[in-house]
Coordinates of C-alpha atoms in Angstrom, one line a residue:
X506 CA 0.0 0.0 0.0
X507 CA 2.8 2.4 0.9
X508 CA 4.4 1.6 -2.4
X509 CA 1.3 2.6 -4.4
X510 CA 0.9 5.8 -2.5
X511 CA 4.6 6.7 -3.1
X512 CA 4.2 5.9 -6.8
X513 CA 1.1 8.0 -7.1
X514 CA 2.8 11.0 -5.4
X515 CA 5.7 10.6 -7.7
X516 CA 3.5 10.5 -10.8
X517 CA 1.6 13.6 -9.7
X518 CA 4.9 15.5 -9.0
X519 CA 6.2 14.4 -12.4
X520 CA 3.0 15.7 -14.2
X521 CA 3.2 19.1 -12.4
X522 CA 6.9 19.5 -13.2
X523 CA 6.3 18.7 -16.9
X524 CA 3.5 21.2 -17.0
X525 CA 5.7 23.9 -15.4
X526 CA 8.5 23.1 -18.0
X527 CA 6.0 23.5 -20.8
X528 CA 4.8 26.9 -19.5
X529 CA 8.4 28.0 -19.0
X530 CA 9.3 27.0 -22.5
X531 CA 6.3 28.8 -23.9
X532 CA 7.2 32.0 -22.0
X533 CA 10.8 31.7 -23.1
X534 CA 9.7 31.3 -26.7
X535 CA 7.4 34.3 -26.5
X536 CA 10.2 36.4 -25.0
X537 CA 12.5 35.3 -27.8
X538 CA 10.0 36.2 -30.5
X539 CA 9.4 39.6 -29.0
X540 CA 13.2 40.2 -28.7
X541 CA 13.6 39.2 -32.4
X542 CA 10.9 41.7 -33.4
X543 CA 12.6 44.5 -31.5
X544 CA 16.0 43.6 -33.2
X545 CA 14.3 43.4 -36.6
X546 CA 12.7 46.8 -36.2
X547 CA 16.0 48.4 -35.1
X548 CA 17.9 46.8 -38.0
X549 CA 15.1 47.7 -40.5
X550 CA 15.3 51.4 -39.5
X551 CA 19.1 51.5 -39.6
X552 CA 19.5 49.6 -42.9
X553 CA 19.9 52.6 -45.2
X554 CA 22.8 52.6 -47.6
X555 CA 24.0 55.4 -49.8
X556 CA 23.7 53.3 -53.0
X557 CA 23.6 56.1 -55.5
X558 CA 26.8 57.7 -56.9
X559 CA 27.7 61.1 -55.3
X560 CA 29.8 62.4 -58.1
X561 CA 30.4 62.2 -61.8
X562 CA 33.6 60.2 -61.4
X563 CA 31.6 57.4 -59.8
X564 CA 28.9 57.6 -62.4
X565 CA 31.4 57.4 -65.2
X566 CA 33.4 54.5 -63.6
X567 CA 30.2 52.4 -63.2
X568 CA 30.2 52.0 -67.0
X569 CA 33.6 50.4 -67.0
X570 CA 33.7 48.9 -63.5
X571 CA 31.1 46.3 -63.5
X572 CA 31.9 45.0 -59.9
X573 CA 31.2 48.5 -58.4
X574 CA 27.9 48.7 -60.3
X575 CA 26.8 45.3 -59.0
X576 CA 27.8 46.2 -55.5
X577 CA 25.8 49.4 -55.5
X578 CA 22.9 47.6 -57.0
X579 CA 23.0 45.0 -54.2
X580 CA 23.1 47.8 -51.6
X581 CA 20.0 49.4 -53.1
X582 CA 17.8 46.3 -52.6
X583 CA 16.6 46.4 -49.0
X584 CA 15.4 43.1 -47.5
X585 CA 12.0 42.8 -46.0
X586 CA 10.0 40.9 -43.4
X587 CA 12.5 38.8 -41.4
X588 CA 16.0 38.8 -39.9
X589 CA 16.9 35.9 -42.1
X590 CA 16.3 38.1 -45.1
X591 CA 18.8 40.6 -43.7
X592 CA 21.3 37.8 -43.0
X593 CA 21.0 36.6 -46.7
X594 CA 21.3 40.2 -47.9
X595 CA 24.5 40.7 -45.9
X596 CA 26.0 37.5 -47.3
X597 CA 25.2 38.7 -50.8
X598 CA 26.7 42.2 -50.1
X599 CA 29.8 40.5 -48.6
X600 CA 30.3 38.5 -51.8
X601 CA 29.9 41.6 -54.0
X602 CA 32.3 43.7 -52.0
X603 CA 35.0 41.0 -52.3
X604 CA 34.7 41.2 -56.1
X605 CA 35.6 45.0 -56.0
X606 CA 39.3 44.0 -56.0
X607 CA 38.8 42.3 -59.4
X608 CA 39.1 44.2 -62.6
X609 CA 39.7 47.6 -61.1
X610 CA 39.9 50.1 -64.0
X611 CA 43.5 51.1 -64.8
X612 CA 42.9 54.8 -63.8
X613 CA 41.7 53.7 -60.4
X614 CA 44.2 50.9 -59.8
X615 CA 46.1 52.9 -57.3
X616 CA 47.1 52.4 -53.6
X617 CA 44.6 55.1 -52.4
X618 CA 41.7 53.2 -54.0
X619 CA 42.9 49.8 -53.0
X620 CA 43.2 50.8 -49.3
X621 CA 39.7 52.3 -49.3
X622 CA 38.3 49.1 -50.9
X623 CA 40.1 47.0 -48.2
X624 CA 38.5 49.1 -45.5
X625 CA 35.1 48.8 -47.1
X626 CA 35.6 45.0 -47.3
X627 CA 36.5 44.9 -43.6
X628 CA 33.4 46.8 -42.6
X629 CA 31.0 44.7 -44.8
X630 CA 32.5 41.5 -43.5
X631 CA 32.1 42.7 -39.9
X632 CA 28.4 43.5 -40.7
X633 CA 28.0 39.9 -42.1
X634 CA 29.6 38.5 -39.0
X635 CA 27.5 40.4 -36.5
X636 CA 24.2 39.8 -38.2
X637 CA 24.8 36.1 -38.2
X638 CA 25.4 35.8 -34.5
X639 CA 22.8 34.0 -32.3
X640 CA 22.5 37.1 -30.1
X641 CA 22.5 39.9 -32.7
X642 CA 24.0 43.1 -31.4
X643 CA 21.6 45.4 -33.3
X644 CA 23.4 48.6 -32.2
X645 CA 26.7 47.4 -33.8
X646 CA 24.9 46.4 -37.0
X647 CA 23.3 49.8 -37.4
X648 CA 26.6 51.5 -36.6
X649 CA 28.4 49.3 -39.2
X650 CA 25.8 50.3 -41.8
X651 CA 26.7 54.0 -41.1
X652 CA 30.4 53.2 -41.2
X653 CA 30.0 51.4 -44.6
X654 CA 28.3 54.5 -45.9
X655 CA 31.2 56.7 -44.8
X656 CA 33.8 54.4 -46.4
X657 CA 31.8 54.3 -49.6
X658 CA 31.7 58.1 -49.7
X659 CA 35.4 58.1 -49.1
X660 CA 36.0 55.7 -52.0
X661 CA 33.9 57.8 -54.3
X662 CA 35.6 61.1 -53.3
X663 CA 39.1 59.5 -53.9
X664 CA 37.9 58.4 -57.3
X665 CA 36.8 62.0 -58.0
X666 CA 40.2 63.3 -56.9
X667 CA 42.0 60.9 -59.3
X668 CA 39.7 62.0 -62.2
X669 CA 40.2 65.7 -61.4
X670 CA 44.0 65.2 -61.2
X671 CA 44.0 63.4 -64.6
X672 CA 42.4 66.5 -66.2
X673 CA 45.2 68.8 -65.2
X674 CA 47.6 69.1 -68.2
X675 CA 51.2 68.1 -67.8
X676 CA 53.8 70.9 -68.2
X677 CA 56.6 70.6 -70.7
X678 CA 59.2 68.0 -69.5
X679 CA 57.0 66.8 -66.6
X680 CA 56.5 63.4 -68.2
X681 CA 60.2 62.9 -68.6
X682 CA 60.8 63.9 -65.0
X683 CA 58.1 61.4 -63.8
X684 CA 59.9 58.7 -65.8
X685 CA 63.2 59.6 -64.2
X686 CA 61.7 59.5 -60.7
X687 CA 60.2 56.0 -61.3
X688 CA 62.4 53.7 -59.2
X689 CA 61.3 50.6 -61.1
X690 CA 63.0 52.0 -64.2
X691 CA 66.2 53.1 -62.4
X692 CA 69.6 51.4 -63.1
X693 CA 70.3 49.1 -60.1
X694 CA 72.9 50.5 -57.8
X695 CA 75.0 47.2 -57.5
X696 CA 78.7 47.3 -56.8
X697 CA 80.5 44.7 -58.9
X698 CA 83.2 42.9 -57.1
X699 CA 86.3 42.8 -59.4
X700 CA 87.5 39.5 -57.7
X701 CA 84.4 37.6 -58.9
X702 CA 84.8 35.5 -62.0
X703 CA 83.0 36.9 -65.0
X704 CA 81.5 35.2 -68.0
X705 CA 82.5 36.9 -71.3

Protein backbone atom coordinates (compact mmCIF):
# COMPACT_ATOMS: atom_id res chain seq x y z
CA UNK A 1 0.00 0.00 0.00
CA UNK A 2 2.81 2.41 0.89
CA UNK A 3 4.43 1.58 -2.44
CA UNK A 4 1.25 2.55 -4.39
CA UNK A 5 0.92 5.85 -2.50
CA UNK A 6 4.57 6.70 -3.12
CA UNK A 7 4.20 5.90 -6.84
CA UNK A 8 1.06 8.00 -7.14
CA UNK A 9 2.76 10.99 -5.44
CA UNK A 10 5.74 10.56 -7.73
CA UNK A 11 3.49 10.54 -10.84
CA UNK A 12 1.59 13.64 -9.65
CA UNK A 13 4.85 15.49 -9.00
CA UNK A 14 6.16 14.43 -12.42
CA UNK A 15 3.02 15.70 -14.16
CA UNK A 16 3.20 19.06 -12.40
CA UNK A 17 6.89 19.46 -13.21
CA UNK A 18 6.27 18.68 -16.90
CA UNK A 19 3.45 21.22 -16.97
CA UNK A 20 5.73 23.85 -15.40
CA UNK A 21 8.47 23.10 -17.96
CA UNK A 22 5.99 23.54 -20.83
CA UNK A 23 4.81 26.87 -19.45
CA UNK A 24 8.38 28.03 -18.95
CA UNK A 25 9.32 26.96 -22.48
CA UNK A 26 6.31 28.79 -23.92
CA UNK A 27 7.16 31.97 -22.02
CA UNK A 28 10.81 31.74 -23.14
CA UNK A 29 9.71 31.30 -26.75
CA UNK A 30 7.39 34.30 -26.46
CA UNK A 31 10.22 36.44 -25.03
CA UNK A 32 12.53 35.27 -27.81
CA UNK A 33 9.95 36.19 -30.48
CA UNK A 34 9.42 39.63 -28.95
CA UNK A 35 13.19 40.22 -28.75
CA UNK A 36 13.63 39.24 -32.41
CA UNK A 37 10.85 41.67 -33.37
CA UNK A 38 12.65 44.49 -31.54
CA UNK A 39 15.97 43.57 -33.17
CA UNK A 40 14.29 43.39 -36.59
CA UNK A 41 12.67 46.81 -36.20
CA UNK A 42 15.98 48.44 -35.15
CA UNK A 43 17.92 46.84 -38.00
CA UNK A 44 15.14 47.67 -40.47
CA UNK A 45 15.27 51.37 -39.47
CA UNK A 46 19.07 51.54 -39.61
CA UNK A 47 19.52 49.59 -42.88
CA UNK A 48 19.90 52.61 -45.15
CA UNK A 49 22.81 52.56 -47.59
CA UNK A 50 24.04 55.37 -49.84
CA UNK A 51 23.69 53.33 -52.99
CA UNK A 52 23.63 56.14 -55.54
CA UNK A 53 26.84 57.72 -56.89
CA UNK A 54 27.68 61.05 -55.27
CA UNK A 55 29.81 62.44 -58.10
CA UNK A 56 30.38 62.22 -61.85
CA UNK A 57 33.57 60.18 -61.42
CA UNK A 58 31.64 57.35 -59.79
CA UNK A 59 28.88 57.55 -62.40
CA UNK A 60 31.43 57.38 -65.20
CA UNK A 61 33.35 54.51 -63.63
CA UNK A 62 30.20 52.43 -63.23
CA UNK A 63 30.15 52.01 -67.01
CA UNK A 64 33.59 50.36 -66.99
CA UNK A 65 33.75 48.94 -63.47
CA UNK A 66 31.06 46.28 -63.47
CA UNK A 67 31.85 45.04 -59.95
CA UNK A 68 31.20 48.49 -58.44
CA UNK A 69 27.89 48.74 -60.31
CA UNK A 70 26.80 45.30 -59.05
CA UNK A 71 27.84 46.16 -55.48
CA UNK A 72 25.83 49.41 -55.48
CA UNK A 73 22.86 47.59 -57.02
CA UNK A 74 23.02 44.99 -54.24
CA UNK A 75 23.08 47.76 -51.62
CA UNK A 76 20.00 49.37 -53.14
CA UNK A 77 17.81 46.31 -52.56
CA UNK A 78 16.56 46.40 -48.98
CA UNK A 79 15.43 43.08 -47.48
CA UNK A 80 11.96 42.76 -45.97
CA UNK A 81 9.98 40.85 -43.36
CA UNK A 82 12.54 38.76 -41.43
CA UNK A 83 15.98 38.84 -39.86
CA UNK A 84 16.90 35.88 -42.07
CA UNK A 85 16.31 38.10 -45.12
CA UNK A 86 18.79 40.62 -43.69
CA UNK A 87 21.26 37.80 -43.05
CA UNK A 88 20.95 36.60 -46.65
CA UNK A 89 21.34 40.16 -47.94
CA UNK A 90 24.48 40.74 -45.86
CA UNK A 91 25.99 37.54 -47.27
CA UNK A 92 25.23 38.72 -50.81
CA UNK A 93 26.71 42.16 -50.10
CA UNK A 94 29.81 40.52 -48.64
CA UNK A 95 30.33 38.50 -51.84
CA UNK A 96 29.86 41.57 -54.04
CA UNK A 97 32.29 43.70 -52.02
CA UNK A 98 34.98 41.02 -52.27
CA UNK A 99 34.67 41.23 -56.06
CA UNK A 100 35.60 44.95 -56.00
CA UNK A 101 39.28 43.98 -56.01
CA UNK A 102 38.79 42.26 -59.38
CA UNK A 103 39.05 44.22 -62.61
CA UNK A 104 39.72 47.64 -61.10
CA UNK A 105 39.89 50.10 -64.02
CA UNK A 106 43.50 51.13 -64.75
CA UNK A 107 42.93 54.78 -63.84
CA UNK A 108 41.72 53.71 -60.37
CA UNK A 109 44.18 50.87 -59.80
CA UNK A 110 46.13 52.91 -57.25
CA UNK A 111 47.06 52.36 -53.59
CA UNK A 112 44.62 55.05 -52.40
CA UNK A 113 41.68 53.24 -54.00
CA UNK A 114 42.87 49.78 -52.95
CA UNK A 115 43.20 50.83 -49.31
CA UNK A 116 39.68 52.27 -49.30
CA UNK A 117 38.35 49.08 -50.89
CA UNK A 118 40.14 47.03 -48.21
CA UNK A 119 38.54 49.12 -45.46
CA UNK A 120 35.13 48.79 -47.10
CA UNK A 121 35.59 45.02 -47.33
CA UNK A 122 36.47 44.87 -43.63
CA UNK A 123 33.35 46.81 -42.61
CA UNK A 124 31.02 44.72 -44.79
CA UNK A 125 32.51 41.47 -43.54
CA UNK A 126 32.06 42.67 -39.94
CA UNK A 127 28.42 43.45 -40.71
CA UNK A 128 27.99 39.95 -42.12
CA UNK A 129 29.61 38.47 -39.01
CA UNK A 130 27.54 40.41 -36.48
CA UNK A 131 24.20 39.82 -38.19
CA UNK A 132 24.80 36.06 -38.23
CA UNK A 133 25.44 35.79 -34.49
CA UNK A 134 22.85 34.00 -32.33
CA UNK A 135 22.49 37.06 -30.14
CA UNK A 136 22.54 39.86 -32.73
CA UNK A 137 24.02 43.15 -31.43
CA UNK A 138 21.63 45.42 -33.32
CA UNK A 139 23.42 48.63 -32.24
CA UNK A 140 26.68 47.39 -33.77
CA UNK A 141 24.89 46.36 -36.97
CA UNK A 142 23.30 49.81 -37.36
CA UNK A 143 26.63 51.50 -36.57
CA UNK A 144 28.40 49.35 -39.18
CA UNK A 145 25.84 50.34 -41.82
CA UNK A 146 26.69 54.00 -41.11
CA UNK A 147 30.44 53.24 -41.24
CA UNK A 148 30.01 51.43 -44.57
CA UNK A 149 28.29 54.53 -45.93
CA UNK A 150 31.22 56.69 -44.76
CA UNK A 151 33.76 54.35 -46.38
CA UNK A 152 31.76 54.28 -49.61
CA UNK A 153 31.70 58.09 -49.73
CA UNK A 154 35.45 58.14 -49.05
CA UNK A 155 36.04 55.75 -51.96
CA UNK A 156 33.91 57.83 -54.31
CA UNK A 157 35.62 61.08 -53.29
CA UNK A 158 39.05 59.52 -53.88
CA UNK A 159 37.91 58.39 -57.33
CA UNK A 160 36.78 61.96 -58.02
CA UNK A 161 40.20 63.32 -56.93
CA UNK A 162 41.96 60.94 -59.29
CA UNK A 163 39.71 61.97 -62.20
CA UNK A 164 40.24 65.68 -61.44
CA UNK A 165 44.04 65.23 -61.25
CA UNK A 166 44.04 63.43 -64.58
CA UNK A 167 42.37 66.46 -66.19
CA UNK A 168 45.25 68.76 -65.22
CA UNK A 169 47.56 69.06 -68.24
CA UNK A 170 51.22 68.13 -67.80
CA UNK A 171 53.80 70.86 -68.17
CA UNK A 172 56.58 70.58 -70.68
CA UNK A 173 59.16 68.05 -69.53
CA UNK A 174 57.04 66.81 -66.63
CA UNK A 175 56.45 63.38 -68.18
CA UNK A 176 60.23 62.86 -68.60
CA UNK A 177 60.77 63.93 -65.00
CA UNK A 178 58.14 61.41 -63.84
CA UNK A 179 59.92 58.67 -65.79
CA UNK A 180 63.23 59.61 -64.17
CA UNK A 181 61.67 59.49 -60.70
CA UNK A 182 60.22 56.02 -61.33
CA UNK A 183 62.35 53.70 -59.18
CA UNK A 184 61.28 50.63 -61.15
CA UNK A 185 63.04 51.97 -64.23
CA UNK A 186 66.21 53.07 -62.42
CA UNK A 187 69.56 51.44 -63.05
CA UNK A 188 70.30 49.13 -60.14
CA UNK A 189 72.95 50.46 -57.82
CA UNK A 190 74.95 47.25 -57.55
CA UNK A 191 78.66 47.32 -56.81
CA UNK A 192 80.47 44.73 -58.89
CA UNK A 193 83.22 42.91 -57.08
CA UNK A 194 86.32 42.78 -59.36
CA UNK A 195 87.46 39.53 -57.71
CA UNK A 196 84.37 37.59 -58.85
CA UNK A 197 84.79 35.49 -61.98
CA UNK A 198 83.00 36.90 -65.03
CA UNK A 199 81.53 35.20 -68.04
CA UNK A 200 82.47 36.93 -71.27
